[in-house]
Every structure is written in C-alpha cells, then in structure tokens.
Short mmCIF file of C-alpha atoms in Angstrom, two decimals:
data_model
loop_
_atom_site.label_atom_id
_atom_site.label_comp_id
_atom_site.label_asym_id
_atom_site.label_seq_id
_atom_site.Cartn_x
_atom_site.Cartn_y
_atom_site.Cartn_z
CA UNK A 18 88.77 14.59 67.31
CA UNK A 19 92.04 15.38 69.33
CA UNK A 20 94.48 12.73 69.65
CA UNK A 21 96.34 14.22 72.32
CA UNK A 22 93.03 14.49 74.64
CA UNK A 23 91.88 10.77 73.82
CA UNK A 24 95.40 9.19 74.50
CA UNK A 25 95.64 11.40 77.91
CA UNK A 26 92.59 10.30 78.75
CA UNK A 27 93.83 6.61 77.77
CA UNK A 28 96.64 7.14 80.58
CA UNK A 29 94.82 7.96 83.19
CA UNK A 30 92.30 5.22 82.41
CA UNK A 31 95.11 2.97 82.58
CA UNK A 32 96.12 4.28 85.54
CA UNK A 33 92.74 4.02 87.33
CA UNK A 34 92.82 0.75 85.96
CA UNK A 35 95.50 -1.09 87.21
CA UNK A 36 95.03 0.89 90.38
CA UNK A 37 91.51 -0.75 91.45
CA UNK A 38 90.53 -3.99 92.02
CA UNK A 39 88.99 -6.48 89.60
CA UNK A 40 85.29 -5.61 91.24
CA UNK A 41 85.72 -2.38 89.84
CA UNK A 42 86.63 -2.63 86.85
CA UNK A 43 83.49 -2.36 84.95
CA UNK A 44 82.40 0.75 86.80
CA UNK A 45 86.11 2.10 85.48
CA UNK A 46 85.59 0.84 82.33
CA UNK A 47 81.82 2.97 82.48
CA UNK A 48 83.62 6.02 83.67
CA UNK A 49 86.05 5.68 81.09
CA UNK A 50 83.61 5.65 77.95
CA UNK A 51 82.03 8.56 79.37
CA UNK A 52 85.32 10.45 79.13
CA UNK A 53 85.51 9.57 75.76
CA UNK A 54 82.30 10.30 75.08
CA UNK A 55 81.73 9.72 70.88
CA UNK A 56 85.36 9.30 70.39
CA UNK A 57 86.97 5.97 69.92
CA UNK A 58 90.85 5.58 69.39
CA UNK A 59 89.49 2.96 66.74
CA UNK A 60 89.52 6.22 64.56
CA UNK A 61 92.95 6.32 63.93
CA UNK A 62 93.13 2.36 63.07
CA UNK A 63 90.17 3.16 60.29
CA UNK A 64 92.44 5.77 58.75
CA UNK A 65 95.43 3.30 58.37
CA UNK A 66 92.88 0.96 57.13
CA UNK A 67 92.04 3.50 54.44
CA UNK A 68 95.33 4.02 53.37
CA UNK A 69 96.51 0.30 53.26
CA UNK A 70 93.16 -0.17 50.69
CA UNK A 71 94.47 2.01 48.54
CA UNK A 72 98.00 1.59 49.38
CA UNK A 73 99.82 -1.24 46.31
CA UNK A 74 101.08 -4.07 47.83
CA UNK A 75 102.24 -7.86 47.32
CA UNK A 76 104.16 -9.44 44.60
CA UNK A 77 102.52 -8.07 42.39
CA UNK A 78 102.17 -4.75 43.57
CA UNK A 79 99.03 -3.32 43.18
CA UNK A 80 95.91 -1.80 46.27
CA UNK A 81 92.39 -3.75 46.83
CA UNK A 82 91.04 -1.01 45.31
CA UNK A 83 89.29 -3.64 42.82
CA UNK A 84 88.12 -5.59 45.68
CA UNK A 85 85.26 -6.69 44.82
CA UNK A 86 83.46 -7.10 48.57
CA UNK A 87 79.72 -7.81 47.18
CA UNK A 88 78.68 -4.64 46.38
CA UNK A 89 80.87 -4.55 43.22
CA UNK A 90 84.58 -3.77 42.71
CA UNK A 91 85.82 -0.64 45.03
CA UNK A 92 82.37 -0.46 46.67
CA UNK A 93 83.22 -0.45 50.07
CA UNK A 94 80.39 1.98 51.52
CA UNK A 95 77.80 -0.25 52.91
CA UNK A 96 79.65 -3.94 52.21
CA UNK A 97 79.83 -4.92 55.42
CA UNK A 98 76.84 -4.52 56.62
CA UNK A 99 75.63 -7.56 53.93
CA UNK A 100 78.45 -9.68 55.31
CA UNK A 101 78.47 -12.64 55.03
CA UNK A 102 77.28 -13.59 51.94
CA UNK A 103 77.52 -15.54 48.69
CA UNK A 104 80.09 -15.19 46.12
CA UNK A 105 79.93 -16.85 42.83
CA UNK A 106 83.25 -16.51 42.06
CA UNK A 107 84.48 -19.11 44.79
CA UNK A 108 81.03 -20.47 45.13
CA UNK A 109 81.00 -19.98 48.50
CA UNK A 110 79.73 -17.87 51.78
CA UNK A 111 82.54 -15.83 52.74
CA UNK A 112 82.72 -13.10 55.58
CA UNK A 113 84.87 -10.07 55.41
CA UNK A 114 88.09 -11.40 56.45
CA UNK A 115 87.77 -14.97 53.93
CA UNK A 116 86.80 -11.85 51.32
CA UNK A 117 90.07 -9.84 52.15
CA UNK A 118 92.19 -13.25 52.11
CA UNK A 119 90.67 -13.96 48.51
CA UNK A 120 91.62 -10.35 47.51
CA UNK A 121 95.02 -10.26 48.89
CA UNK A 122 95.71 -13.69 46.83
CA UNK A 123 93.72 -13.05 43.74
CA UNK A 124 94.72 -9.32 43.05
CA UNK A 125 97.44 -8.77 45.13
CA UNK A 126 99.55 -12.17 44.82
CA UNK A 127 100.19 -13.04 48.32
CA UNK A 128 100.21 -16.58 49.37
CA UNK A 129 97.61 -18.24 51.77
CA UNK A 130 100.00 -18.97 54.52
CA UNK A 131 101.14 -15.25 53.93
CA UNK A 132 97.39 -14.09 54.61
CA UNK A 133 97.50 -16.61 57.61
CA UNK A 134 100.79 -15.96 59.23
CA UNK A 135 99.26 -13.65 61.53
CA UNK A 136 95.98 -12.11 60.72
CA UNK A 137 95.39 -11.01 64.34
CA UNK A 138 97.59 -9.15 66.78
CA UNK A 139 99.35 -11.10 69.55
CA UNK A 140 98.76 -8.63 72.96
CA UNK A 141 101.45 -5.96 72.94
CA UNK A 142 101.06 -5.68 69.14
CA UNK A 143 100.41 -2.38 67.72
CA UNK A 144 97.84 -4.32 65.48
CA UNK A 145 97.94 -6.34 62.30
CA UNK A 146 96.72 -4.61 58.29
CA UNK A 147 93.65 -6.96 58.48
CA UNK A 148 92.55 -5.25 61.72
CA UNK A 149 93.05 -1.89 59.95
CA UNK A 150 91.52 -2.93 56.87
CA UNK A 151 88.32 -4.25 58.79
CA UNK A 152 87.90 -1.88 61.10
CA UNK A 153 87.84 1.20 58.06
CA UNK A 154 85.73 -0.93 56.00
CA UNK A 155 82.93 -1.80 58.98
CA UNK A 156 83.21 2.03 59.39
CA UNK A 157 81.71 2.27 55.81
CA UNK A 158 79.00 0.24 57.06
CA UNK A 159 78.37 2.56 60.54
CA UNK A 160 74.25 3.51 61.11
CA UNK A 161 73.44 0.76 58.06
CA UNK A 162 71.08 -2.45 58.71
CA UNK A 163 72.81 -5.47 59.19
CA UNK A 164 71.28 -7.51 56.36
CA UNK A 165 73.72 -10.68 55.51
CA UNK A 166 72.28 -12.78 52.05
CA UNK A 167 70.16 -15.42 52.96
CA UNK A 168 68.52 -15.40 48.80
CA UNK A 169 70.92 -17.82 48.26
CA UNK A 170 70.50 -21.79 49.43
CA UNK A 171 74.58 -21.89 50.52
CA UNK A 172 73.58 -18.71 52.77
CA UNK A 173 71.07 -20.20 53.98
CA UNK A 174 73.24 -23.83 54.79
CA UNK A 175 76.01 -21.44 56.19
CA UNK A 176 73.48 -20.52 59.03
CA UNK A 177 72.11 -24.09 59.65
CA UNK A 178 75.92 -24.74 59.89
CA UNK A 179 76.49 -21.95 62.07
CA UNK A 180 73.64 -22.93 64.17
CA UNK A 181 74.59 -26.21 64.92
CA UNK A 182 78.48 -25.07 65.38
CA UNK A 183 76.73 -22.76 68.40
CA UNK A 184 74.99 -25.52 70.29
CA UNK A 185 77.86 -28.23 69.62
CA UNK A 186 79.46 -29.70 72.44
CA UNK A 187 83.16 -31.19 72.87
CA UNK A 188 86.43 -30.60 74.72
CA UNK A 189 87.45 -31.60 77.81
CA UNK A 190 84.88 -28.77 79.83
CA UNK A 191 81.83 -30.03 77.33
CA UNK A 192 81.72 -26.42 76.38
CA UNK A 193 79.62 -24.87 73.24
CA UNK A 194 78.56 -21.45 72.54
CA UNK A 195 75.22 -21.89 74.16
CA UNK A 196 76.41 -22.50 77.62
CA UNK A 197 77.70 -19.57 77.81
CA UNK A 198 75.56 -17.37 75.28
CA UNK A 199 71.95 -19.12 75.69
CA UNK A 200 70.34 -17.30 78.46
CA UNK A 201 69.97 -13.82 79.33
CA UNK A 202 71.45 -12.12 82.13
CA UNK A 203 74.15 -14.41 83.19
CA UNK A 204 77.83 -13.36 83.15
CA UNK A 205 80.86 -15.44 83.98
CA UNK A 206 82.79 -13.73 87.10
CA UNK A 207 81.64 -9.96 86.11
CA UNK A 208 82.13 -10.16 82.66
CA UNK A 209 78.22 -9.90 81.20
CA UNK A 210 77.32 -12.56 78.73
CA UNK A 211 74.98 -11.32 75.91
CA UNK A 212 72.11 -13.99 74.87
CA UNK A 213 73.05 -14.75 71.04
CA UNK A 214 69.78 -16.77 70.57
CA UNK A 215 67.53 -13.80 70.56
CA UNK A 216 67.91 -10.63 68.12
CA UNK A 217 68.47 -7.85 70.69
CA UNK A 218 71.36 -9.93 72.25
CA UNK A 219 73.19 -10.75 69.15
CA UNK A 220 72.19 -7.33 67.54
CA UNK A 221 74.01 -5.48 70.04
CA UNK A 222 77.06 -8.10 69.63
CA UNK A 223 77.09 -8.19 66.00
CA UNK A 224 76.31 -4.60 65.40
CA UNK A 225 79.21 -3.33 68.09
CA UNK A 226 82.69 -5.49 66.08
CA UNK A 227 85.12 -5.01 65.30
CA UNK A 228 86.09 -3.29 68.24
CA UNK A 229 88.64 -0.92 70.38
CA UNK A 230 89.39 -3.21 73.25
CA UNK A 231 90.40 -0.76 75.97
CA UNK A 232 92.37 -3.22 77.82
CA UNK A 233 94.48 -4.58 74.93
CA UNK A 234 94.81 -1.05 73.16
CA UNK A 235 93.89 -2.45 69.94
CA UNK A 236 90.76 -3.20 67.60
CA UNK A 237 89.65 -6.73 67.29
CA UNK A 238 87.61 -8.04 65.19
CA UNK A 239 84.77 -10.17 64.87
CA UNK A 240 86.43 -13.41 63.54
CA UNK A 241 89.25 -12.56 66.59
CA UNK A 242 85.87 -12.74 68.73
CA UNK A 243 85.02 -16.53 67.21
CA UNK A 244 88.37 -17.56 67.91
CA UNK A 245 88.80 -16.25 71.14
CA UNK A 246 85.63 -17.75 72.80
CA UNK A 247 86.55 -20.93 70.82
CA UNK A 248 89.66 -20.54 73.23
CA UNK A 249 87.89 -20.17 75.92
CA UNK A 250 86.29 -23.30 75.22
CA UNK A 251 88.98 -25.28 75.31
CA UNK A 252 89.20 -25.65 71.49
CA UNK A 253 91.86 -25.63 69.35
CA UNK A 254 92.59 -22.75 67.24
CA UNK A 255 90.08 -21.00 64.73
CA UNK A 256 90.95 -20.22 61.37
CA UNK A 257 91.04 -16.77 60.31
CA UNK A 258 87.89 -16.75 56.97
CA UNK A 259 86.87 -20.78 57.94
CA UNK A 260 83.71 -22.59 56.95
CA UNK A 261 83.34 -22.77 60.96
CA UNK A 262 84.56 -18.56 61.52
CA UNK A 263 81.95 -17.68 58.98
CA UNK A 264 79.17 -19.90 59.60
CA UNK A 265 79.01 -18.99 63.19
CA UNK A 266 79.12 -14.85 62.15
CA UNK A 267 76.04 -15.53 59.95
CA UNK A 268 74.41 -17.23 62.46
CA UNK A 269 74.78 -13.81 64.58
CA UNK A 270 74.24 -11.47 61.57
CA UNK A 271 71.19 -13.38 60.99
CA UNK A 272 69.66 -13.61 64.09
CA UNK A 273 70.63 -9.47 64.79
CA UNK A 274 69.71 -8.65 61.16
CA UNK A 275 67.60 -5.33 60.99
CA UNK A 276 69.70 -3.42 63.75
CA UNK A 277 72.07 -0.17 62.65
CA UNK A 278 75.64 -1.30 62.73
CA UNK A 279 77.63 0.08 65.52
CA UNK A 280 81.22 -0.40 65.00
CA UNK A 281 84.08 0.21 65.61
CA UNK A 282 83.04 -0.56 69.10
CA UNK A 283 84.72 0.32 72.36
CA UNK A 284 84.89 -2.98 74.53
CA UNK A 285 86.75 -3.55 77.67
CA UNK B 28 60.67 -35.82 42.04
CA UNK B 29 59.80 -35.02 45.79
CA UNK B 30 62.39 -37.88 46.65
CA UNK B 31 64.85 -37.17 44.75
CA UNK B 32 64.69 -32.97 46.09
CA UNK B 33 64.64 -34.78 49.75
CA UNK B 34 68.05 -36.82 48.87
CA UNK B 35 69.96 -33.99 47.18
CA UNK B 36 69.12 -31.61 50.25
CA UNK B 37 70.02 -34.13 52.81
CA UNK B 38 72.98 -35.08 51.22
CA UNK B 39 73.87 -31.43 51.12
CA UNK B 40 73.30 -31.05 54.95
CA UNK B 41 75.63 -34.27 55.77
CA UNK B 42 78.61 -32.27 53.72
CA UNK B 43 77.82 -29.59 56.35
CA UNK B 44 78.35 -31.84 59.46
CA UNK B 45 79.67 -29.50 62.13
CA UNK B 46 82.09 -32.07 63.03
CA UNK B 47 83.75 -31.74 59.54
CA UNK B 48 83.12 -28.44 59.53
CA UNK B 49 85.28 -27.94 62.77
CA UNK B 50 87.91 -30.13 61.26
CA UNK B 51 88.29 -27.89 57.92
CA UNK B 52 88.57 -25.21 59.86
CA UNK B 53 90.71 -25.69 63.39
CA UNK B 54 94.57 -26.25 63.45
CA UNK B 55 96.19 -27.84 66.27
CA UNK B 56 97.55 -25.19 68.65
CA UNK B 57 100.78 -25.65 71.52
CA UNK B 58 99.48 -28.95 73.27
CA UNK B 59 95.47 -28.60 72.57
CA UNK B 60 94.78 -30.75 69.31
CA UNK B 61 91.76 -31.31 66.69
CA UNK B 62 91.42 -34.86 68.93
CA UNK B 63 89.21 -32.78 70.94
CA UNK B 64 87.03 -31.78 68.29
CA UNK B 65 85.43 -35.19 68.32
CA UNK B 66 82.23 -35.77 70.50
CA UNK B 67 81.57 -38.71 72.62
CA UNK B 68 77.82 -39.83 73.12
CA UNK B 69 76.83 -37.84 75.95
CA UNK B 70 77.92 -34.67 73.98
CA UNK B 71 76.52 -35.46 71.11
CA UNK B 72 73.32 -35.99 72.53
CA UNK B 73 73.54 -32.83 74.19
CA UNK B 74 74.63 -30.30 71.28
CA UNK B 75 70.92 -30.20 70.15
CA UNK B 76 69.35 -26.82 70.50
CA UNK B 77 67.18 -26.14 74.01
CA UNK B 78 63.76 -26.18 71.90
CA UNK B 79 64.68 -29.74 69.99
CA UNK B 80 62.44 -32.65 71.23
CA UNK B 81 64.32 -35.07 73.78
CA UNK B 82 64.62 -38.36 73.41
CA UNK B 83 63.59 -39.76 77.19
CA UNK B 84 64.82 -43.21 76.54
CA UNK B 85 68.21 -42.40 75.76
CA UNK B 86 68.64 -39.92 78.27
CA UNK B 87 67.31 -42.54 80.89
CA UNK B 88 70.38 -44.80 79.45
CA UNK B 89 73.05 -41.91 79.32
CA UNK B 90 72.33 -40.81 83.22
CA UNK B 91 72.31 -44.43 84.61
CA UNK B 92 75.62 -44.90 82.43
CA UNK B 93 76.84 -42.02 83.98
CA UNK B 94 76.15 -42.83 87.77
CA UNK B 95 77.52 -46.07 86.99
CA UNK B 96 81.01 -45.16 86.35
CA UNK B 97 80.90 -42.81 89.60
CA UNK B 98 83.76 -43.91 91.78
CA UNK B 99 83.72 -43.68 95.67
CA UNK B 100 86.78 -42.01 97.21
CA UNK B 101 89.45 -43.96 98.18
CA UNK B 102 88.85 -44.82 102.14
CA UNK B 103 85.48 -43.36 101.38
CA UNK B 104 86.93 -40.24 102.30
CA UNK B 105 85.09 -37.34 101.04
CA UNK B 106 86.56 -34.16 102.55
CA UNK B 107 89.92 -32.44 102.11
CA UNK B 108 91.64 -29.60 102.87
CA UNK B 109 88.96 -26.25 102.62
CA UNK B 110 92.08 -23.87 102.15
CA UNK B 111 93.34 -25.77 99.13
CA UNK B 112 89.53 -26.17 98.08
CA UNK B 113 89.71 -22.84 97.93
CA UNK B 114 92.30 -22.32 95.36
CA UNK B 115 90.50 -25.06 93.13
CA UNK B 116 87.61 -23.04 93.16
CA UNK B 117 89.03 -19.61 92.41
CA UNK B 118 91.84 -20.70 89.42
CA UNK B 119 90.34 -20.53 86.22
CA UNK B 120 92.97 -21.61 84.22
CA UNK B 121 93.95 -24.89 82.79
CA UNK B 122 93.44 -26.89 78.93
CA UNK B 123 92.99 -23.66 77.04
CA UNK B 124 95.64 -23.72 74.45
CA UNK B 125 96.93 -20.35 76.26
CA UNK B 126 97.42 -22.55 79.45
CA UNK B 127 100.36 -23.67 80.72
CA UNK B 128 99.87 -27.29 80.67
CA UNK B 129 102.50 -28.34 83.42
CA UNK B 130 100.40 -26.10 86.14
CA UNK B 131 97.58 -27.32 87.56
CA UNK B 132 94.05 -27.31 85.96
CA UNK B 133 91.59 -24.94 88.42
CA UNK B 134 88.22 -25.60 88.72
CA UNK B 135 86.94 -22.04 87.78
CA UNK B 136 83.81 -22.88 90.18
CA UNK B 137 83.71 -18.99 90.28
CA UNK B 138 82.73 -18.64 86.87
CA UNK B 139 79.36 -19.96 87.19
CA UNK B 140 78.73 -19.95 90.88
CA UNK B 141 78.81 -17.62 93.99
CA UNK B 142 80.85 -19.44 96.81
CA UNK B 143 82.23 -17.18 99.67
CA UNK B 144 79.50 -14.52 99.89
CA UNK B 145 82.68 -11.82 100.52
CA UNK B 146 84.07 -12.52 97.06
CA UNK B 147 82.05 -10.41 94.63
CA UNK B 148 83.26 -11.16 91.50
CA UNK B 149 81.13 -14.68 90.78
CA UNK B 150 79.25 -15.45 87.85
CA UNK B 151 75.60 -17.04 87.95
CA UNK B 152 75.67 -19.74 85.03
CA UNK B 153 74.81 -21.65 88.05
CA UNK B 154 73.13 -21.45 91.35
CA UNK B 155 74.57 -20.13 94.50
CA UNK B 156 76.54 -22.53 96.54
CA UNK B 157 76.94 -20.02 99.55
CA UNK B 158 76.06 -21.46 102.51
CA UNK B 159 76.50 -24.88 100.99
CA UNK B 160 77.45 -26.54 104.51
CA UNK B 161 74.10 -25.65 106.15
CA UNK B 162 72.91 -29.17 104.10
CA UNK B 163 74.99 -31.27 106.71
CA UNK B 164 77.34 -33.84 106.18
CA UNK B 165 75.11 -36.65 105.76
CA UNK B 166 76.57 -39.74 103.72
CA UNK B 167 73.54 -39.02 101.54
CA UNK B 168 75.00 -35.15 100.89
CA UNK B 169 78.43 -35.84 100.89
CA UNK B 170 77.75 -38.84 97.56
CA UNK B 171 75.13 -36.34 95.97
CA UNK B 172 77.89 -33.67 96.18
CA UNK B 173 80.74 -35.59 94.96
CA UNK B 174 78.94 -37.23 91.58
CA UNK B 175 77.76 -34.07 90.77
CA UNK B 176 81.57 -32.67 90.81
CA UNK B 177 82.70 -36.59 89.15
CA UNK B 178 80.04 -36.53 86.37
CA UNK B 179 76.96 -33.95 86.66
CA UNK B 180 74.92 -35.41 84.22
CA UNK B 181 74.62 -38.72 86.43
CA UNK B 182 71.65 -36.45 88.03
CA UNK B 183 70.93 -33.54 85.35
CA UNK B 184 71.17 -34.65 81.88
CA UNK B 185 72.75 -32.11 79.20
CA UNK B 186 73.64 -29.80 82.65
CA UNK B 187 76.06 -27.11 81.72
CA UNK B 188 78.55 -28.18 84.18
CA UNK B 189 81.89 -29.57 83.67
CA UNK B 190 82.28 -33.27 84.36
CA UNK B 191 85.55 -32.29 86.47
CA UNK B 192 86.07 -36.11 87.73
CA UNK B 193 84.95 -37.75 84.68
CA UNK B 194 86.98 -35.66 82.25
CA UNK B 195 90.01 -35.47 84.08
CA UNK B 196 89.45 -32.70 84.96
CA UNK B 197 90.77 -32.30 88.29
CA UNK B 198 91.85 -34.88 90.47
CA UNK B 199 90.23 -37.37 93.65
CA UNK B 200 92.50 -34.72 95.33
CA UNK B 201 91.42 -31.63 93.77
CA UNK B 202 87.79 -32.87 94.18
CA UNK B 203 88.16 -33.72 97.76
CA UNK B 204 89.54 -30.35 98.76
CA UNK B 205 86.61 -28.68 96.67
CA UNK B 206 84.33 -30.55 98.82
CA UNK B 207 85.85 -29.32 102.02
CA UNK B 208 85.54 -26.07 100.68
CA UNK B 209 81.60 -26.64 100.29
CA UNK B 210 81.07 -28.41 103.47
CA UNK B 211 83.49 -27.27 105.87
CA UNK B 212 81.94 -24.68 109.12
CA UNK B 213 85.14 -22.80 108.82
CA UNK B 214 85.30 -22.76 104.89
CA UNK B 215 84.40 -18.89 104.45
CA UNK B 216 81.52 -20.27 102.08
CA UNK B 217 80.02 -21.38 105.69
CA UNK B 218 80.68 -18.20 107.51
CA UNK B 219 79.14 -14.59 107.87
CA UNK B 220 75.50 -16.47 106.54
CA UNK B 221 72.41 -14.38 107.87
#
C-alpha cells in the first residue's frame, strides 16, 4: 500500500471528475477503481479505527478494549459479520453502531447526547471516531459470512420490524424503501438501484458497507446509508443505533446472509 | 394454551408497529417534522409487501375516492409553458430536510422517467414518456394526463408515483407547464422521434 500513489491517483480522479459531465460519471468512477485496483483509501480510516479501540477515552478514561461486541469482550475478529444481534444485557437487538453507543456510555462514561452529537461526518469533514471505529472493526469481519442471530425471538421481531419499515409508505412523495429498492434493474437518473428483496441484491449491499465514498472522500457507514435514503425519502432524520436503523440492517443482513463480507467498500 | 401463545405473540407484534417504531427512532430535522411519519389511508393500504393478498373492495373505494377529489384546471386550461415544464421536470429538489424550503419544489420526473430522448441521464422506475405528444391533445388525453400528475392512484392503485397535485406537491402552475412539456410539438420530448 502507498499512500502517496493512492492519493495521486485520488487527484487526478477528482480532476477527471469534475471535468466531465454527469453522463460520465460512472464510466469515471469505473476507470477510477481500476486505478486503484485492491487498494481502498478506507485503509488508512481502519488504522485510526484501531488505534481509537485501544486508545482510553471519556470521563472515565479508559479504551473499548472490553467491548463486548457479541463475540465476547475484546473479540472483535469476526463480530460484525453476526451483526445485528441479541444482547442480554440491554435485552435488545442492537447493530454495531447502538453496540459502540452502549460501550462508549457503559465503559467509557460518555453521555448519550455525547454519542449522538455527531456520529456521522457532515461533507467536508475529515470523518467522525464512529466511522473509524466501524470501518476497522467491519475489516475484522472482511471474507466472513454474513450471519446476523435470528435463534433469538427479538431477532427474529427485529426483521418482521425491519420488513415492514421497508415497504412502509408516508411523506409527502409516498416514498418507502421498496419503490426504490423492489425491482431489479432500475436506477434513478444513472445511479443503479440494487433489489433489496432478493439475496444477491442485498448481499452485494450489505456485504460492500461501510464504505469509501469516492465523491465525499470519506467512509460511510451502513446506518449513514439508512439515514441517508430515509432523506431521500423525504423523512425526517434517522437515529444513529434506532429500533428503526437496526431493524431495517437486519432485514438486509438477513435477506444477504451466507455471502463473504466485502467491506470497506469503495462507492461513488 | 394455544390462545393464550396467539395473544402474547400478537401483542408482541403491536409493540413493534412500524409507526411507533419510526417515532422512537426519527427526530425532527430543519423544517421536515415526525408529522410526516404518520400515514393516511391510501398509504397505509399501500405499505403491504408486493406478494400480500389485496383487498379488491377497498381498493375499488380508495381509486374512486381518489378521482373524486381530481380538480379541473381553472378555465379548463390544461397546457402551460413547455420551457418552464421543462425545469419542473429536471429539478429534483424540494421537502428533503437538506432542501431549501423557500425554493421551489421540482418534480424530479427524471428520476423515474425518460423525457427528452437527448438527455441521457433518466431513470426507468417508470415508463418512457418520450414522444408523449404523438397521443394528441384530445380532451380525453389531456384529463387522463393531468389526474395522473394530480393523484396517480385515481387510475393505478398503490402506483409508485408521487401524487404531485394531491400532495402539494407542485402547483396548478407547475402541473400545467409539466403538461406542456409532455404535449407540446416543440417540447424537445416531441422532437428528433424516429
């Protein structure tokens, strides 16, 4: 890995980039990734994300190394990969971020509202620690089946839940998930719109975040992803670890389970 | 016994209403609030998944109430300006919480549709309109045309279409130029067709 190649590269993506017109930009985008070939500047994200894990921190001053993320305290190798799943401990289905949240409060001291202030970069950003932290511990999870609980009768609520969050209809555009995300081969303008009803389409989703987004210069995550399209739909805001956040992410793990995770990603 | 398992898991499925769900878990953000996480009837009865069985009846009942509350153009006067049509069609902004709200809302027909067969970046959520004019301007065209734009579900229940007139979306205006744009000979969505 050579971080003076990838961010030269970067440039003259950029450059190429603002240079052509929208029509192109996917064939850019295409040309791009080869360049890069295997390398993602995700990579340098995932090692901040190491270091902040083990890095003490909050009132009371101390790393998530004892973060238990359902594999047992400190296990972080292959966690995410069974995300989301049950916890006894707060009785509830919790995804990676609602996991970090509890962490960050339980071991670390920090306040809910300080977890919440902002869990997700604003464009411009340089990226926020949950980013890091997500995007090193997804890495722990890279070539591993995606295989969220469903043993447990709350998992398998969370994905009746999530289902019914994806075909749910309000707003002011009548919007849900599924008019967008219910058939294959569609895309909205020329951005392609995977089918989340059927495993290959939310396999490749699922498997593929968090994510380098190209255009943004910074890694995104999955629950970023729920809120977004949620914006999109002319919603109001998504909570960062929600009952709504996770339900919908088991719905995908579920319906993608048995495919090797792929992320960090590289998106557009 | 049997009972008794059928109330407790019920019970436990009501507690997981996606409506309360949403609630627990959305904050208000600039001017979009959680007001708009509540559904009316026609979305309700559309948020069940493609495979669920319909209920004919009630669809019969939410169409009809739908074509009912259809209004004809003032002056019955269907067709506006194509060039400002045109703008409707391509802006995709408006009533995301990223929006500003004093601008105009778009239509974002472009999403979902292809229009002017030069512009290449259209999605296909929904047919292609190119060529739209070719139909003629018939009184019969020009009222099929405007309720589906007012309120598409007076003719395709549970379509995947904004109801731009119904919802506010945009306004007799807005709508009027849109339908120029579809109907006019010189709209570019009329020209260069094989």
């Amino acid at each position: 890995m050579n971080n003076g190649f990838i961010s030269g590269i970067f440039a003259v993506f950029i450059g190429l980039w603002s240079a052509t017109l929208l029509s192109d930009t996917e064939g850019v985008f295409d040309q791009y990734r080869d360049l890069l070939g295997d390398d993602n500047p995700a990579i340098f994200v995932i090692f901040d994300g190491e270091e902040i894990w083990y890095t003490p921190a909050g009132p009371k001053s101390v790393s998530l190394e004892q973060c238990d993320l359902g594999l047992g305290p400190g296990v972080v190798e292959g966690a995410y990969a069974q995300l989301p799943r049950y916890f006894a401990d707060v009785d509830r289905v919790q995804d990676v971020e609602a996991r970090l949240e509890y962490c960050m409060t339980q071991l670390q001291g920090l306040t809910p509202d300080e977890v919440h202030e902002k869990p997700y970069s604003l464009r411009g950003d340089l990226g926020t620690e949950l980013e890091a932290l997500v995007a090193w511990i997804a890495d722990q999870s890279s070539g591993l089946a995606i295989a969220p609980g469903q043993a447990h009768a709350k998992e398998r609520a969370t994905y009746a839940l999530g289902e019914n969050l994806f075909y749910y209809r309000a707003g002011p555009h009548d919007f849900s998930c599924a008019t967008c995300h219910e058939q294959t081969g569609r895309r909205i303008r020329l951005q392609a719109l995977p089918n989340l009803t059927t495993h290959q389409g939310a396999a490749e989703a699922y498997s593929s975040w968090p994510a380098y987004r190209i255009s943004q210069g910074i890694v995104r995550t999955m629950g970023w992803r729920m809120r977004d399209c949620m914006r999109q739909q002319r919603m109001p805001e998504l909570m960062m670890g929600s009952q709504a956040s996770v339900a919908l992410q088991t719905y995908l793990a579920v319906n993608g389970a048995g495919a090797s995770m792929t992320a960090p990603g590289l998106k557009r | 016994m049997q009972l008794l398992a059928f109330i407790i898991f019920s019970s436990s499925l009501c507690a997981d209403e996606p409506y309360d769900a949403l609630l627990d878990s959305m904050t208000d953000k600039n001017f979009v609030t959680v007001e708009r996480l509540k559904q009316d009837e026609l979305q309700e009865f559309c948020s069940q998944p493609r495979t669920a069985s319909v209920d004919e009846a009630r669809a019969a009942e939410l169409r009809a109430a739908a074509l009912s509350d259809v209004p004809i153009p003032s002056g019955e006067n269907y067709l506006g300006d194509w060039q400002l049509g045109e703008k409707v069609a391509s802006n995709g902004r408006g009533l995301q919480y990223s929006d500003d709200p004093e601008q105009e809302n778009g239509g974002n027909c472009y999403a979902c549709h292809q229009l002017d067969p030069s512009e290449v970046a259209y999605g296909n959520l929904g047919p292609s309109l190119s060529g739209y004019g070719a139909r003629g301007q018939s009184i019969v065209m020009l009222q099929y045309t405007w309720t589906k734009l007012w309120n598409t579900h007076a003719y395709n229940i549970c379509s995947h279409m904004p109801r731009f007139g119904a919802a506010g979306i945009l306004t007799e205006q807005q709508l009027r130029d849109v339908m120029a744009f579809l109907f006019d000979p010189n709209s570019p969505v009329n020209r260069s067709q094989p």
